XYZ file of C-alpha atoms in Angstrom:
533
model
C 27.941 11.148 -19.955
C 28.330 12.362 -16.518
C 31.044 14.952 -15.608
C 31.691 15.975 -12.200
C 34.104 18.403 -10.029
C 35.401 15.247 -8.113
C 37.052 11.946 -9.702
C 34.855 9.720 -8.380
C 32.845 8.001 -10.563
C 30.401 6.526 -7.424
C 26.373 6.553 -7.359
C 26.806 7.297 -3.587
C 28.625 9.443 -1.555
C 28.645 9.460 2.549
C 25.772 9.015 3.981
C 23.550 12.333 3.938
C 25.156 13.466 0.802
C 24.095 12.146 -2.829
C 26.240 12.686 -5.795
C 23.747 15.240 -7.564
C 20.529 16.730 -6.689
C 17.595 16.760 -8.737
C 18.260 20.331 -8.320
C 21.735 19.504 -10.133
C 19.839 18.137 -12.971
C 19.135 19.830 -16.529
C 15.568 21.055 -15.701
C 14.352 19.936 -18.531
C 15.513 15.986 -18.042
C 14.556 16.285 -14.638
C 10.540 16.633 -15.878
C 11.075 14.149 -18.185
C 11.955 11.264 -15.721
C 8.770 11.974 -14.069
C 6.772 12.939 -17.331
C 7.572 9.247 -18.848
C 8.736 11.020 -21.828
C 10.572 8.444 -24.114
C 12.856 10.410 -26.717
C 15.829 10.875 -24.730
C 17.456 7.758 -23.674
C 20.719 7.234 -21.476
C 23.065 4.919 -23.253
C 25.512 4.820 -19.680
C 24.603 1.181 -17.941
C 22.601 1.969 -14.531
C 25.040 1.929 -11.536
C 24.090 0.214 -8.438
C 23.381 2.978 -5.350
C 25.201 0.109 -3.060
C 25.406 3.191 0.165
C 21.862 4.159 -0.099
C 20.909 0.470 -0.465
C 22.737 -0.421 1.895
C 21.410 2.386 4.254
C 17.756 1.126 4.137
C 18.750 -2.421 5.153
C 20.450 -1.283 8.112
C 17.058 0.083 8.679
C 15.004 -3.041 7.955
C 17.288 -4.984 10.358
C 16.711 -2.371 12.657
C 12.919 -2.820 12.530
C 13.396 -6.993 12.630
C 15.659 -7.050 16.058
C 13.714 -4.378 17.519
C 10.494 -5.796 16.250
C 10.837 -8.700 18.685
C 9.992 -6.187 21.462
C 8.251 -3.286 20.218
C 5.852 -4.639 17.794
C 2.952 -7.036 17.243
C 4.335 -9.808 19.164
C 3.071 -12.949 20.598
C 1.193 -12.916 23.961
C 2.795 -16.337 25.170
C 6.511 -15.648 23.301
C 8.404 -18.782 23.304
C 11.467 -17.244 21.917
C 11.318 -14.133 24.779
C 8.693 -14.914 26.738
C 11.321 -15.853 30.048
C 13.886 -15.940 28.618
C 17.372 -13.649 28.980
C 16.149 -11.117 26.456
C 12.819 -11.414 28.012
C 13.661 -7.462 29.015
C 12.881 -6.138 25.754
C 9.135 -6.667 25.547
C 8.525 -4.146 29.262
C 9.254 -1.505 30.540
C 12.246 0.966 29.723
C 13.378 -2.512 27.226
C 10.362 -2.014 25.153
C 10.856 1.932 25.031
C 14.074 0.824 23.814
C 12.704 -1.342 21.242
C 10.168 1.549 20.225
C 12.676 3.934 19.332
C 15.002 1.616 17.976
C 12.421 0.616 15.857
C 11.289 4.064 14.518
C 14.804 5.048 13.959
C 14.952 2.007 11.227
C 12.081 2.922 9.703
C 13.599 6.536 9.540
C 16.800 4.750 7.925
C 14.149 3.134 5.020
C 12.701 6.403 4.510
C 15.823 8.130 4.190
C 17.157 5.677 1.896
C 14.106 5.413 0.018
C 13.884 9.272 -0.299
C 17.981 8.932 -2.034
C 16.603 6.591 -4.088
C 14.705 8.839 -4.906
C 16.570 11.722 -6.262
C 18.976 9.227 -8.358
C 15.584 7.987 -10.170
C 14.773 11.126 -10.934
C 17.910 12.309 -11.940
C 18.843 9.747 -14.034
C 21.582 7.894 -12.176
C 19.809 4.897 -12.062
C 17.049 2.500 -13.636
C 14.540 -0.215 -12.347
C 16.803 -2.586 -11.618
C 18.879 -1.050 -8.588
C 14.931 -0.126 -7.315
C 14.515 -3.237 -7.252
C 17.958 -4.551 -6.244
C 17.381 -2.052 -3.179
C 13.452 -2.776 -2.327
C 14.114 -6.558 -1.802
C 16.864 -5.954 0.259
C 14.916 -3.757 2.819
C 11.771 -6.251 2.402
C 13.748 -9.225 2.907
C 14.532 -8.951 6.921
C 10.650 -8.269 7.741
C 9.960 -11.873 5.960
C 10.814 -12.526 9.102
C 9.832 -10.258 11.566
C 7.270 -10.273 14.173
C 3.740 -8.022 12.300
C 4.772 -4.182 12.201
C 2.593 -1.867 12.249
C -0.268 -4.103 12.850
C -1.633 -7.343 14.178
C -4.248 -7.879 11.106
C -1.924 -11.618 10.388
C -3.563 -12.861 13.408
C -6.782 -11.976 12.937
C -6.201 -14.289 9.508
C -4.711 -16.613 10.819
C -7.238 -17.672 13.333
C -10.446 -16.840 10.444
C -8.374 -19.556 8.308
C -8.536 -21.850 11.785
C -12.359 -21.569 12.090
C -13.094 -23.800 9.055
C -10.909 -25.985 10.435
C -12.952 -27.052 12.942
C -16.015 -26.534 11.355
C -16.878 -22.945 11.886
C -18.263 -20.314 9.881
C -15.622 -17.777 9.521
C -18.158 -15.362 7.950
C -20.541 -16.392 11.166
C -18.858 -16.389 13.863
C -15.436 -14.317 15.241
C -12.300 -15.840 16.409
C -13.448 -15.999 20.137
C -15.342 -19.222 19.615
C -12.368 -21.321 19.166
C -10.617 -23.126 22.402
C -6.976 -22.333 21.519
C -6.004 -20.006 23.677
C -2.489 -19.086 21.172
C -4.849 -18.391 18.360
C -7.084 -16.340 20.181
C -5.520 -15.029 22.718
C -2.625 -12.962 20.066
C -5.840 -11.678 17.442
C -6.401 -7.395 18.341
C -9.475 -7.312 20.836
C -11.628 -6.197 18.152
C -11.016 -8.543 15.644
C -11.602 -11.453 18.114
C -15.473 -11.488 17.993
C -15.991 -9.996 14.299
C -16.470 -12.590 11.445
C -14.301 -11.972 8.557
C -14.682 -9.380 5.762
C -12.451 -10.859 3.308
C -13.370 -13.088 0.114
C -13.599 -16.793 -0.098
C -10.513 -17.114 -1.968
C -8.599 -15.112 0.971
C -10.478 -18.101 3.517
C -9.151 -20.892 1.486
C -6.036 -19.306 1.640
C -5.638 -18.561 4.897
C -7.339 -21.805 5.515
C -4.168 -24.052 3.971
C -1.768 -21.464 5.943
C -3.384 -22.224 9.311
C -3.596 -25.980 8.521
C 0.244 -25.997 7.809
C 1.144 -23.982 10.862
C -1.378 -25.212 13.112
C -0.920 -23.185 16.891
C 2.863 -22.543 15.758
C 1.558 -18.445 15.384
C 5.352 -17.502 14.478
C 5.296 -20.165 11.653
C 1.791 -18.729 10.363
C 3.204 -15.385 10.300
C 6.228 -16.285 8.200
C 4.046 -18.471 5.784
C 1.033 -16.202 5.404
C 3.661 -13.740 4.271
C 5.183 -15.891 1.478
C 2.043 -16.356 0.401
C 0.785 -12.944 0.425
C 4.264 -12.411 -1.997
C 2.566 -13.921 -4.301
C 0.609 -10.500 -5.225
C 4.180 -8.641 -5.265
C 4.942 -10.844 -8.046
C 1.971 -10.308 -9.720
C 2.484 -6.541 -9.370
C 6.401 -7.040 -10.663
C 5.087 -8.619 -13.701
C 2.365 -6.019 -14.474
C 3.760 -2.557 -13.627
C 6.538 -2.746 -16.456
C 3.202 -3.471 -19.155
C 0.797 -0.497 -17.031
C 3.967 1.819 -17.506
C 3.611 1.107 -21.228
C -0.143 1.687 -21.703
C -0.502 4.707 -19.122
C 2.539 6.780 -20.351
C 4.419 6.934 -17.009
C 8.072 5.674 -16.184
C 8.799 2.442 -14.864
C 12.093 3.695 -12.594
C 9.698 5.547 -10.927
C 7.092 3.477 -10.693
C 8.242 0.632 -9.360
C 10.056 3.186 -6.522
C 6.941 4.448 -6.329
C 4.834 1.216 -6.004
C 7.427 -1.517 -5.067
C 10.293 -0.122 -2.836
C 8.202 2.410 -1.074
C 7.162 2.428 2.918
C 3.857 1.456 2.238
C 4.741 -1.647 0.159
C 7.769 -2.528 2.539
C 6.649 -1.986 5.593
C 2.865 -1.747 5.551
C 1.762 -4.856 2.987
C 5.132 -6.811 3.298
C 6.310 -5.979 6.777
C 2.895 -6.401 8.285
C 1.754 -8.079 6.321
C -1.706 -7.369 4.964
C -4.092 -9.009 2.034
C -4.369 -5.836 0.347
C -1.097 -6.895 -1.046
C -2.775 -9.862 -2.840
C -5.610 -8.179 -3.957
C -3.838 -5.509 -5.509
C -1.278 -8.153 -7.614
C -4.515 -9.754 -8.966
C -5.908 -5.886 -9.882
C -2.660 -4.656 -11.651
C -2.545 -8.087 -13.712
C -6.278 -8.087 -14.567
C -5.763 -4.578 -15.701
C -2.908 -5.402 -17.978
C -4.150 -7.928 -19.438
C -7.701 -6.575 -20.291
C -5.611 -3.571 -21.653
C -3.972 -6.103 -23.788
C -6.893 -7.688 -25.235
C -6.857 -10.537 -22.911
C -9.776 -9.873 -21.869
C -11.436 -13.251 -20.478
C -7.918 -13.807 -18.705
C -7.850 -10.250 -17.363
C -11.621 -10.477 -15.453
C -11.087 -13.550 -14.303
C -7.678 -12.408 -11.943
C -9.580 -8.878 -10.811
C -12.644 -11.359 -10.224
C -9.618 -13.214 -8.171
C -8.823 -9.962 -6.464
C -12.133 -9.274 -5.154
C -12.315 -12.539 -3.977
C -9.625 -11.554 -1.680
C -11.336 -8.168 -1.170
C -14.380 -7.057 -2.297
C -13.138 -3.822 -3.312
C -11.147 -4.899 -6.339
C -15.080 -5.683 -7.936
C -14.876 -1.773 -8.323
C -12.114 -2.217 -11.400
C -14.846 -4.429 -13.279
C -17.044 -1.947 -14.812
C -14.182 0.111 -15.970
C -12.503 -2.607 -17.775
C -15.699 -3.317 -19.409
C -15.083 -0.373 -21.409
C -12.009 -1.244 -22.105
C -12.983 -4.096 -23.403
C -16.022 -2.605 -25.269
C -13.426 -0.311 -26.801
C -11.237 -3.183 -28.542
C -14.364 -4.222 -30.551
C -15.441 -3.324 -33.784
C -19.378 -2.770 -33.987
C -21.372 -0.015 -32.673
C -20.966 1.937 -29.711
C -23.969 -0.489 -27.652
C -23.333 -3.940 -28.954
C -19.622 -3.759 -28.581
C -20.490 -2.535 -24.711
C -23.918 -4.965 -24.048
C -21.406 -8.226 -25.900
C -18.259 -6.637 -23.157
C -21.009 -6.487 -20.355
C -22.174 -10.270 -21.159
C -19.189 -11.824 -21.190
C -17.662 -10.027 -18.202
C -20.639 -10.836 -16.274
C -20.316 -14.314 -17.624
C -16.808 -14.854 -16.267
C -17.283 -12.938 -12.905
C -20.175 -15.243 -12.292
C -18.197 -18.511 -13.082
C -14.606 -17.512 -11.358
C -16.999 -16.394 -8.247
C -18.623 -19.416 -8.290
C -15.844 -21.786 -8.046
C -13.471 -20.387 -5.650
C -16.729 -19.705 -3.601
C -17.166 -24.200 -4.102
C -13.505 -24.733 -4.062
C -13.278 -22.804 -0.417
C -16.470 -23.964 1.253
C -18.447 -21.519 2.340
C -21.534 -19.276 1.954
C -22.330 -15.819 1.091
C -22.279 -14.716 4.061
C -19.093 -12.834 3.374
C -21.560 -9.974 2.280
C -22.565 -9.619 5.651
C -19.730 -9.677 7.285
C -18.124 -6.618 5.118
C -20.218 -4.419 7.416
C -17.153 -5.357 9.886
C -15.183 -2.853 9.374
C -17.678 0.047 9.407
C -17.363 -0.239 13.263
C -14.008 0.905 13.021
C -13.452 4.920 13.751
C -10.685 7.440 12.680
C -10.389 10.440 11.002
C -8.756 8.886 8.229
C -12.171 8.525 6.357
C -12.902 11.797 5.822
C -16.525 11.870 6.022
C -15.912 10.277 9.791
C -13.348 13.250 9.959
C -16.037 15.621 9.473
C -19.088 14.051 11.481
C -16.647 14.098 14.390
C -15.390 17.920 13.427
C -18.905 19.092 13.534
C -19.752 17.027 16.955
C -16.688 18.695 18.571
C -18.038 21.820 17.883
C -21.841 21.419 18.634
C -20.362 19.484 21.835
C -19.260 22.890 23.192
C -22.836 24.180 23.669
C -25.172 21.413 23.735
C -24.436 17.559 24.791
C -25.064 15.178 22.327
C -23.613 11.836 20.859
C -21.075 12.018 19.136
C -22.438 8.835 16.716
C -25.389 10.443 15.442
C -23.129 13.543 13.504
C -20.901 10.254 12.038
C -23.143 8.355 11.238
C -25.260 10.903 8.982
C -21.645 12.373 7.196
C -21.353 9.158 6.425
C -24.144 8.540 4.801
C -23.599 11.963 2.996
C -20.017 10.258 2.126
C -21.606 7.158 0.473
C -23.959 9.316 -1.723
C -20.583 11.444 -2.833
C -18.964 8.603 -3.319
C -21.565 6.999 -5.751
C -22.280 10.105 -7.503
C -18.083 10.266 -8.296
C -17.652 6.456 -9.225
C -21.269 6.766 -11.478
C -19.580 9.711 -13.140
C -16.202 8.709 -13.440
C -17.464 5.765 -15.190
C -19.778 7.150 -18.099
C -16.597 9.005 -18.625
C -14.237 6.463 -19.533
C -16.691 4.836 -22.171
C -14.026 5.501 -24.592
C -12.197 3.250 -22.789
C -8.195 2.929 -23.284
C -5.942 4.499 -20.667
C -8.386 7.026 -19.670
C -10.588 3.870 -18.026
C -8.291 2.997 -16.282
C -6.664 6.363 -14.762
C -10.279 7.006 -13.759
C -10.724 3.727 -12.155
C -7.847 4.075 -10.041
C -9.204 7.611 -8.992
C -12.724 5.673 -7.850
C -10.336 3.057 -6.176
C -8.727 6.000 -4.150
C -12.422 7.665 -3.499
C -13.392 4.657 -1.664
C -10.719 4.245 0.246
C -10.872 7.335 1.802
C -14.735 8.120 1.593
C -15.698 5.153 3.413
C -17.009 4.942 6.880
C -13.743 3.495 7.883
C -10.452 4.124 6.274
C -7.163 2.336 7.473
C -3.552 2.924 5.785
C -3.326 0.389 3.448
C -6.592 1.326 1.931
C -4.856 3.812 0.209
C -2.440 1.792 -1.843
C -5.877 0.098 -4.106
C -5.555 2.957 -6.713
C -2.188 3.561 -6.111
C -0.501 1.070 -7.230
C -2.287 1.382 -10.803
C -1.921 5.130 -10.554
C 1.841 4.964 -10.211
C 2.132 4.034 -13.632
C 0.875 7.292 -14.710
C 3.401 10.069 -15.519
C 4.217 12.314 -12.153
C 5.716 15.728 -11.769
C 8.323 16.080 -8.875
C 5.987 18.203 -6.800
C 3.670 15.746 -7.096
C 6.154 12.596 -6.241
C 6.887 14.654 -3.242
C 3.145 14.730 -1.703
C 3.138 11.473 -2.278
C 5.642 11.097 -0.097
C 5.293 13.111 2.780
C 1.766 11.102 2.346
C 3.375 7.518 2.836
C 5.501 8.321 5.654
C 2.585 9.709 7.469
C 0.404 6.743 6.810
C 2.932 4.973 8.206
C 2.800 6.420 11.159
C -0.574 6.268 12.202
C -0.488 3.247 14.005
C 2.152 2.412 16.363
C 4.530 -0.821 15.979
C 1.944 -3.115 18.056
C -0.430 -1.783 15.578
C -2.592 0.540 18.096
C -4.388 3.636 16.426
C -2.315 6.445 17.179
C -4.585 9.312 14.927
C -5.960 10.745 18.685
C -2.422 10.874 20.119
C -2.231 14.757 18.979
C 1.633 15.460 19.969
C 2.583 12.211 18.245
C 0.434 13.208 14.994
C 1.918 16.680 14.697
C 5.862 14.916 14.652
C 4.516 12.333 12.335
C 3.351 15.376 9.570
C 6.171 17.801 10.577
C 8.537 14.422 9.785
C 6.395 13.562 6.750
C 6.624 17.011 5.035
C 10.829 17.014 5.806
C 10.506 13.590 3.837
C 8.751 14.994 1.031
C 10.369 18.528 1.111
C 13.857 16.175 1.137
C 12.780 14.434 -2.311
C 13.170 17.832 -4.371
C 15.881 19.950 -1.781
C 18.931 17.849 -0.809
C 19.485 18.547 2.696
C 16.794 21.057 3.581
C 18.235 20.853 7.612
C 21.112 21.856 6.308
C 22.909 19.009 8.578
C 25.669 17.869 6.300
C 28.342 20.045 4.671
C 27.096 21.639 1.105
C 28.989 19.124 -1.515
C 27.918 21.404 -4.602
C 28.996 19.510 -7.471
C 28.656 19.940 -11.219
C 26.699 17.290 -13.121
C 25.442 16.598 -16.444
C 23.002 13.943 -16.196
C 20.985 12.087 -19.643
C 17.674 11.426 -19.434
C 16.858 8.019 -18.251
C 16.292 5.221 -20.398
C 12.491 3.319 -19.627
C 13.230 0.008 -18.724
């Protein structure tokens, strides 16, 4: 039972102020929410944080009006294009729109930060997380991309087939309609696609419904790439259970978070499917489904070839549910995994249409360059350097620390693996460690690469200081790319606001207030444990 200085019985108070800090909490319960501990339970029914809520969809509508100007918008607009409002895509409008926009997304992270503090202090359970994520989510099912333009680069590979070309061939460019084309990023527009047949078909019956209508493709290829949040909804509660963390936390971890909302829902991006088909092939190889569970990562890496990185993990796991000796229970797990891979592969490779070419065309994205992947981060550290007393290019130092990044990264995975040969829990933590190695150890890293192990890894149990990274973390990934979806990681002013605004984020998780720019509201509170639901 709660007891406070004021009457007020309210989740919420005024905007900037929340009814007790973590800080306020028992110190002992306030571990526990993010420990996943189970023997205390709060018998009080979860209030609904209707102010903070309602905070971060003022900032999603934010983001959807001022989306219209600022972000990844249509070349020809036949909403704006010439007409009255026309203003808000140049000039001083669309500076407008750009700050409007980040001062939504500022809202959503604010919000999402409250939300925060009330999961770990108990106030509330997974239900008002999720109450409050698909309120800020549901505006940007309708907003122009954020973030990014990736939705027209799929769009237009699901147009190739068709008319009869090889999306894993040839790029975008060869087609003659000029409002595909002419609205896919620069780069994209004469690259074949790295993504898996099943992603093709997909995109495929998307572009066949919408046909040129781009704005129609945009809000369909989201509702379809839903379909991996609901995969994810239905897993996380089961991956809370086997990994020992706590779904509250979780879910505002994986679900309602800026990287779900705005990056993979607000963007939108395919990652999102791939990683609903990973969580649910996870859980249900954990649960001895173990055909069922293969077959939907196999399903995942046919969206994205990464997800193929889960498979020899779960093959522990599997190995570890039988009962013979250490080798035939792994060589009989092996077989049949294999077995099903090869079949599921096989006939959403048929059932789309096209080759195996897609191998090919995963070099793709190799051509991209930031210092997001940290072994480009270093080639182009060292180059800067050695540029100061001798001039040479700049590709030669990448290119080798990449190839230095490649051998790190197969030494980890190899390792990782032979570790979890016990299988269990322990497979799978690892194998969303390897997930997050990849991501950021390849030659190219981009935002949403990041969330592959994290959305299995938020199951696990987390300590505040570590919930806190993890934020400062999102909100900077965020911010890497502008609203029109243009690489911002060179812009150096712009990149030192984005982490000093980033580490207030995270700093704000476990210090209410740390500007100090509302009145102190210090408050007594007694706070239960919550209850894992």
């Amino acid at each position: 039972m709660a007891t406070s200085t004021e009457p007020s019985p309210h989740v919420d108070h005024p905007l900037g102020a929340d009814e007790a800090d973590t800080a306020n909490t028992l110190p002992d319960q306030a571990e526990t929410v993010a420990d996943g501990r189970d023997d205390q339970v709060d018998r009080r029914p979860n209030p609904l944080p209707v102010r903070t809520i309602a905070l971060g969809t003022a900032g999603s509508l934010l983001i959807l009006l001022s989306a219209f100007g600022a972000a990844g918008v249509l070349v020809s607009d036949p909403v704006l294009g010439h007409g009255p409002l026309s203003w808000i895509r140049y000039g001083h409008g669309q500076m407008l729109a750009t700050a409007t926009l980040y001062l939504g997304f500022g809202l959503v992270v604010w919000a999402w930060v409250r939300l925060g503090r009330h999961v770990l202090a108990g106030r509330v359970g997974s239900r008002p997380v999720l109450i409050g994520a698909a309120c800020w989510m549901a505006p940007l099912l309708f907003s122009p991309p954020v973030f990014t333009r990736d939705v027209f680069s799929y769009l237009a590979q699901g147009t190739l087939p068709l008319y009869g070309q090889d999306p894993y061939a040839v790029g975008p460019i060869v087609l003659g309609l000029q409002e595909v084309v002419q609205n896919v990023h620069p780069f994209w527009q004469t690259t074949a696609a790295p993504y898996g047949p099943l992603f093709i078909m997909l995109a495929k019956g998307v572009a066949w419904v919408s046909g040129t209508n781009m704005i129609l493709g945009v809000v369909l290829m989201r509702l379809v790439l839903l379909g991996g949040l609901a995969l994810l909804l239905w897993s996380l509660p089961g991956l809370v259970r086997h990994l020992g963390g706590h779904l509250p936390t979780t879910l505002w971890l994986a679900v309602a978070g800026p990287m779900t909302v705005v990056h993979l829902v607000g963007g939108p991006h395919n990652d999102l499917l791939m990683v609903g088909f990973l969580a649910a092939g996870t859980l249900c190889v954990l649960d001895r489904k173990h055909v069922l569970g293969i077959a939907l990562v196999t399903l995942g890496a046919a969206v994205k070839a990464t997800a193929a990185l889960a498979l020899p993990f779960l093959v522990w796991v599997w190995a570890g549910h039988l009962k013979s000796t250490f080798w035939k229970n792994f060589t009989r797990a092996v077989a049949a995994a294999v077995a099903t891979t090869a079949v599921v592969f096989t006939a959403t490779t048929l059932l789309a249409g096209v080759n195996l070419g897609w191998f090919n065309a995963l070099q793709a994205p190799t051509m991209i360059v930031n210092w997001l992947s940290i072994p480009t981060a270093v080639g182009e550290a060292v180059h800067t350097v050695v540029d100061l007393f001798f001039d040479v290019n700049k590709s030669w130092f990448v290119n080798t620390t990449r190839v230095i990044g490649g051998l790190l990264f197969f030494a980890i995975a190899i390792r990782q693996w032979w570790l979890s040969r016990n299988g269990g829990a322990d497979a799978v933590r690892r194998m969303s460690f390897v997930l997050f190695a990849v991501a950021i150890l390849s030659p190219a890293t981009l935002p949403w690469y990041l969330t592959w192990g994290f959305v299995i890894a938020a199951a696990l149990p987390w300590q505040r200081r570590q919930l806190a990274i993890l934020v400062g973390a999102a909100v900077f990934l965020v911010l890497t790319y502008s609203p029109a979806g243009e690489d911002l990681l060179y812009n150096w002013p712009f990149i030192a606001c984005a982490i000093a605004v980033s580490i207030l984020a995270g700093i704000s998780l476990v210090r209410h207030d740390p500007l100090r720019l509302f009145n102190d509201r210090h408050e007594l509170v007694t706070v239960d444990a919550p209850t894992k639901v």
